[in-house]
Amino acid sequence: MTKKIVLRDDEMPTQWYNVVPDLPGGLQPPLDPETKQPITPEKLGRVFPMSILEQEMSTDRMIDIPEEVLDILKIWRPSPLVRATNLEKALGTKAKIFFKNEGVSPVGSHKPNSAVAQAYYNKIEGVKRITTETGAGQWGSALSFATSKFGIECKVYMVRVSFDQKPYRKSIMQTFGGTVVASPSNETNIGRSILEKMPDTPGSLGIAISEALEDAATREDTKYALGSVLNHVVLHQSIIGLEAKKQMEIAGETPDVIIGCCGGGSNFAGLAVPYVPDYLEGKKIRFVGTEPASCPSITSGVLAYDFGDVAQSTPLMYMYTLGHDFIPPGIHAGGLRYHGMAPIVSAMVREKMVEPMKLHQLECFEAGVLFAKTEGIIPAPETCHAIRGAIVEATRDLNEPKTILFNFSGHGLIDMGSYDRFYNGELHNYDYPEEEILKSMANLPKI
Amino acid sequence: MTKKIVLRDDEMPTQWYNVVPDLPGGLQPPLDPETKQPITPEKLGRVFPMSILEQEMSTDRMIDIPEEVLDILKIWRPSPLVRATNLEKALGTKAKIFFKNEGVSPVGSHKPNSAVAQAYYNKIEGVKRITTETGAGQWGSALSFATSKFGIECKVYMVRVSFDQKPYRKSIMQTFGGTVVASPSNETNIGRSILEKMPDTPGSLGIAISEALEDAATREDTKYALGSVLNHVVLHQSIIGLEAKKQMEIAGETPDVIIGCCGGGSNFAGLAVPYVPDYLEGKKIRFVGTEPASCPSITSGVLAYDFGDVAQSTPLMYMYTLGHDFIPPGIHAGGLRYHGMAPIVSAMVREKMVEPMKLHQLECFEAGVLFAKTEGIIPAPETCHAIRGAIVEATRDLNEPKTILFNFSGHGLIDMGSYDRFYNGELHNYDYPEEEILKSMANLPKI
């Protein structure tokens, strides 16, 4: 039996798929927090290059991938589609479980798919320096790699809890030429003010975004890049699902359930959105987004206009949110510690196209260890959430012969410190942080 | 241009290539240290299963890969062949540089190629527990992974300097169910006696082998597995070169130079030996084996019968050696810290088929950083030696349009601690340890 479907370089998609024009109910535009009116490209242009903004606003269904971007993606793409036969056997399920292995990239996750594109567009517009935030460290590594390919400087604000948990991530960014600092840091006003109030905070993606934005807004030569949430990131990640569709066709399979873990939403959406046209044509496909119970934006958040960051420096985005000043517990899936959710994924949740599934970290690590023992690849803690979701789906009814496709968003070789703590019994589950969330919800901007 | 040649599952070789019958001058048999006569399979059978010994002694040119082994190899194999176009550009060379990316395996290196086969043959002979040594930690991880697939216990003696440098390796082995201890350990007689004499020793592969052998020899349910050096390991690793040949043909290229780093010799030989028949037919192919200047067995060793381990518990093997009790400096390419060299590679050196190239660790780390920045993959410190070798070859004459093929034996994501020390200026080169080597050479067994 075929274990793995690979594509040749020349079978790699040469266009991205933009789901926005196909989304039932459409998207609400991002608002200028000062005017409460749709934000102008000019204003966004202070931190983003124009070609990125065009993609952010685009209603074209297909967008060409530049040759220079394809050339770099080909270092590791197309990524393999693998059938998790050994996991199936261990579960005793009749379900077929496929996964798209995004762990084969230079930094070990799907993140470079967008980093390379973003670095390219910044380059052609003459940008010399890019700032960004990183949670698990994957995005910061990816952008450090991508900017090094185009001779752009890269400054990364890394959420403190991940900075401390994953010292190797810092060295990886340094190897590619990136500069990393723990966030909140002393290098920005927002960082200093938070450190003053909460010197021991684990940090959050919301804080790190604020710092990176402040840095970019105060330097002429600098733009900002975001690794998830925004439409153009989902666009760049659609290559995952476009490849997976081709590969599933070669395998002669169509997925009944598509699963991904959701932090900002980009890896899940990247796999899922190319299947939206099939869904709209009536094919029975379920989309399941898994998220940590400790940061359950699509399970327990509200759909509302909110800021993407703590300092309220982003436009207002219409998304599921727990409130922009919510700081999630220091769980080990740092990439899932985000208060909001991509507007595209939020719209799919609103339309009941996406089913949220919330999970606790211990059951996710257990799933990750089982996956490692059966399929041989140690998953990142974030990816463990997708695997647990796949296991839940595959074991609801062991005799149901359904086909599951999940996104293996990244390997966990840099996360072994977290596994150590799991083995030593030092990790525990976090209850739904109700009080915290109610507090942050009260601070939602009034529109 | 094609960046990367991938093969489908069904294009994976289904037979290994055994170079032994094709080796000019043949191999000298391993000797029983007591009788100085060729060792009997019965005696070796105390620590190895019979089917492994048959492969060790085999003169068949092609040997079938069992279906069960193929099924597991397909998790990551066939591995990609990549053209290092960006590195070529950075060097300004007219040489074409290809690399076989063995870093895509579950543990990040070529080692599982043999681990899976060895675990399988142990399984079918009813073995319940396997002991082994590991230098960089790659082999121990690979065997932990492979044994987990067959329900066999795994005990790993890990060279102390690597144990301390790479804490994540321990967690990886633990994830797959392996048990790891730093070597020399208190768990064996040889370990205790060395610790008594040298409590601060960094350890060596030679010591770790002794411990693993002692453990296996003293337990009925236990056999031993070696991750390099022996003929059957080279046989299993030949899949690298067999795939690479197919891929180079698809690319329309034939290599002028084939390069690999040499510790015990298995990754280099795995890539090189399938090209031996072409060499013997008169094709102009150069084989270059790179090794650390601090442990230069094929550059500065002698070809002689020697033990594979410190405790003199292995058969005598005819190989290039620095003396079995030579303990190399604690360089960061732990997988290259071995006093001897695979008899197959040694024979190729003797026949002037293989050119040795010795390198210092700083120039190798520099090469690794350049490779990461250009090709996006951070190499293991061992692999940096192959990359430096490829750079030397590609820059001898920038205008010579030769084709270089090297083995990218593994990624360095678990070795970031070593990169940190490199960036901090804490690493230095080691001179050729002449006095130490003369001392250990004096202890070569008299035949």
mmCIF file of C-alpha atoms in Angstrom, chain B residues 145-279:
data_model
loop_
_atom_site.group_PDB
_atom_site.id
_atom_site.type_symbol
_atom_site.label_atom_id
_atom_site.label_comp_id
_atom_site.label_asym_id
_atom_site.label_seq_id
_atom_site.Cartn_x
_atom_site.Cartn_y
_atom_site.Cartn_z
ATOM 1 C CA PHE B 145 12.332 4.608 17.143
ATOM 2 C CA ALA B 146 12.930 1.345 15.282
ATOM 3 C CA THR B 147 12.608 -0.912 18.335
ATOM 4 C CA SER B 148 9.371 0.842 19.308
ATOM 5 C CA LYS B 149 7.937 -0.253 15.957
ATOM 6 C CA PHE B 150 8.631 -3.892 16.829
ATOM 7 C CA GLY B 151 7.928 -3.875 20.563
ATOM 8 C CA ILE B 152 11.551 -4.414 21.587
ATOM 9 C CA GLU B 153 13.163 -2.746 24.629
ATOM 10 C CA CYS B 154 16.091 -0.454 23.896
ATOM 11 C CA LYS B 155 18.969 0.585 26.180
ATOM 12 C CA VAL B 156 21.331 3.291 24.936
ATOM 13 C CA TYR B 157 24.794 4.142 26.273
ATOM 14 C CA MET B 158 25.353 7.736 25.180
ATOM 15 C CA VAL B 159 28.845 9.258 25.090
ATOM 16 C CA ARG B 160 28.950 11.658 28.037
ATOM 17 C CA VAL B 161 30.036 14.777 26.126
ATOM 18 C CA SER B 162 27.062 14.432 23.767
ATOM 19 C CA PHE B 163 24.741 13.522 26.639
ATOM 20 C CA ASP B 164 25.646 16.850 28.239
ATOM 21 C CA GLN B 165 25.625 18.861 24.987
ATOM 22 C CA LYS B 166 22.275 17.567 23.752
ATOM 23 C CA PRO B 167 19.661 17.107 26.470
ATOM 24 C CA TYR B 168 16.883 16.967 23.845
ATOM 25 C CA ARG B 169 18.310 13.768 22.391
ATOM 26 C CA LYS B 170 17.546 12.023 25.661
ATOM 27 C CA SER B 171 13.920 13.206 25.516
ATOM 28 C CA ILE B 172 13.596 12.042 21.924
ATOM 29 C CA MET B 173 14.797 8.557 22.843
ATOM 30 C CA GLN B 174 12.435 8.581 25.823
ATOM 31 C CA THR B 175 9.534 9.577 23.574
ATOM 32 C CA PHE B 176 10.135 6.478 21.481
ATOM 33 C CA GLY B 177 10.461 4.390 24.639
ATOM 34 C CA GLY B 178 14.267 4.030 24.807
ATOM 35 C CA THR B 179 16.289 4.221 28.045
ATOM 36 C CA VAL B 180 19.444 6.333 27.981
ATOM 37 C CA VAL B 181 22.431 6.570 30.285
ATOM 38 C CA ALA B 182 25.602 8.661 29.989
ATOM 39 C CA SER B 183 28.702 6.621 29.175
ATOM 40 C CA PRO B 184 30.934 5.754 30.936
ATOM 41 C CA SER B 185 28.212 4.730 33.360
ATOM 42 C CA ASN B 186 28.053 2.969 36.683
ATOM 43 C CA GLU B 187 25.979 0.193 35.155
ATOM 44 C CA THR B 188 28.789 -1.916 33.670
ATOM 45 C CA ASN B 189 32.159 -3.182 34.886
ATOM 46 C CA ILE B 190 34.010 -1.414 32.095
ATOM 47 C CA GLY B 191 32.123 1.802 32.786
ATOM 48 C CA ARG B 192 32.903 1.707 36.497
ATOM 49 C CA SER B 193 36.567 0.919 35.926
ATOM 50 C CA ILE B 194 36.978 3.823 33.480
ATOM 51 C CA LEU B 195 35.139 6.233 35.776
ATOM 52 C CA GLU B 196 37.509 5.244 38.548
ATOM 53 C CA LYS B 197 40.563 6.061 36.456
ATOM 54 C CA MET B 198 39.132 9.065 34.586
ATOM 55 C CA PRO B 199 36.131 10.506 36.438
ATOM 56 C CA ASP B 200 36.016 13.547 34.136
ATOM 57 C CA THR B 201 36.367 11.766 30.780
ATOM 58 C CA PRO B 202 34.142 13.056 27.953
ATOM 59 C CA GLY B 203 33.670 9.409 27.007
ATOM 60 C CA SER B 204 34.035 7.988 23.524
ATOM 61 C CA LEU B 205 32.210 5.724 21.124
ATOM 62 C CA GLY B 206 34.823 3.072 21.922
ATOM 63 C CA ILE B 207 33.860 3.123 25.605
ATOM 64 C CA ALA B 208 30.128 3.225 24.931
ATOM 65 C CA ILE B 209 30.409 0.212 22.610
ATOM 66 C CA SER B 210 32.199 -1.705 25.354
ATOM 67 C CA GLU B 211 29.427 -0.957 27.813
ATOM 68 C CA ALA B 212 26.634 -1.906 25.416
ATOM 69 C CA LEU B 213 28.441 -5.139 24.522
ATOM 70 C CA GLU B 214 29.018 -6.056 28.164
ATOM 71 C CA ASP B 215 25.337 -5.456 28.898
ATOM 72 C CA ALA B 216 24.242 -7.610 25.941
ATOM 73 C CA ALA B 217 26.703 -10.399 26.724
ATOM 74 C CA THR B 218 25.483 -10.691 30.300
ATOM 75 C CA ARG B 219 21.746 -10.975 29.569
ATOM 76 C CA GLU B 220 20.042 -13.885 27.839
ATOM 77 C CA ASP B 221 17.192 -11.795 26.373
ATOM 78 C CA THR B 222 19.452 -9.096 24.981
ATOM 79 C CA LYS B 223 21.358 -8.581 21.737
ATOM 80 C CA TYR B 224 23.538 -5.709 20.625
ATOM 81 C CA ALA B 225 23.226 -3.366 17.635
ATOM 82 C CA LEU B 226 25.922 -1.204 16.085
ATOM 83 C CA GLY B 227 25.029 1.924 14.131
ATOM 84 C CA SER B 228 28.011 2.107 11.812
ATOM 85 C CA VAL B 229 31.325 0.446 10.857
ATOM 86 C CA LEU B 230 30.047 -3.072 10.077
ATOM 87 C CA ASN B 231 29.271 -4.437 6.622
ATOM 88 C CA HIS B 232 25.574 -4.974 7.287
ATOM 89 C CA VAL B 233 25.174 -1.330 8.327
ATOM 90 C CA VAL B 234 26.800 -0.182 5.087
ATOM 91 C CA LEU B 235 24.499 -2.602 3.261
ATOM 92 C CA HIS B 236 21.394 -1.038 4.831
ATOM 93 C CA GLN B 237 22.685 2.461 4.127
ATOM 94 C CA SER B 238 23.250 1.642 0.439
ATOM 95 C CA ILE B 239 19.632 2.643 -0.096
ATOM 96 C CA ILE B 240 20.846 6.264 0.068
ATOM 97 C CA GLY B 241 23.111 5.891 -2.943
ATOM 98 C CA LEU B 242 20.703 3.654 -4.838
ATOM 99 C CA GLU B 243 18.026 6.333 -4.595
ATOM 100 C CA ALA B 244 20.512 9.105 -5.350
ATOM 101 C CA LYS B 245 21.635 7.326 -8.542
ATOM 102 C CA LYS B 246 18.045 7.149 -9.801
ATOM 103 C CA GLN B 247 17.511 10.793 -8.890
ATOM 104 C CA MET B 248 20.753 11.977 -10.498
ATOM 105 C CA GLU B 249 19.734 10.129 -13.650
ATOM 106 C CA ILE B 250 16.376 11.927 -13.630
ATOM 107 C CA ALA B 251 18.302 15.192 -13.233
ATOM 108 C CA GLY B 252 20.451 14.136 -16.178
ATOM 109 C CA GLU B 253 23.646 14.344 -14.156
ATOM 110 C CA THR B 254 26.496 12.063 -13.178
ATOM 111 C CA PRO B 255 28.603 13.011 -10.186
ATOM 112 C CA ASP B 256 32.297 13.756 -10.634
ATOM 113 C CA VAL B 257 32.860 13.882 -6.885
ATOM 114 C CA ILE B 258 30.940 12.112 -4.111
ATOM 115 C CA ILE B 259 31.433 13.442 -0.599
ATOM 116 C CA GLY B 260 30.404 12.337 2.865
ATOM 117 C CA CYS B 261 31.582 12.884 6.404
ATOM 118 C CA CYS B 262 33.209 9.874 8.033
ATOM 119 C CA GLY B 263 32.810 8.770 11.638
ATOM 120 C CA GLY B 264 32.308 5.040 11.455
ATOM 121 C CA GLY B 265 31.787 5.485 7.722
ATOM 122 C CA SER B 266 28.176 4.422 7.199
ATOM 123 C CA ASN B 267 26.594 7.574 5.758
ATOM 124 C CA PHE B 268 29.523 8.182 3.421
ATOM 125 C CA ALA B 269 29.588 4.555 2.295
ATOM 126 C CA GLY B 270 25.804 4.458 1.961
ATOM 127 C CA LEU B 271 25.941 7.202 -0.630
ATOM 128 C CA ALA B 272 29.194 6.104 -2.258
ATOM 129 C CA VAL B 273 29.125 2.326 -2.669
ATOM 130 C CA PRO B 274 26.358 2.109 -5.270
ATOM 131 C CA TYR B 275 28.692 4.127 -7.512
ATOM 132 C CA VAL B 276 31.548 1.631 -7.087
ATOM 133 C CA PRO B 277 30.475 -0.509 -10.076
ATOM 134 C CA ASP B 278 30.514 2.640 -12.243
ATOM 135 C CA TYR B 279 33.955 3.508 -10.919
#
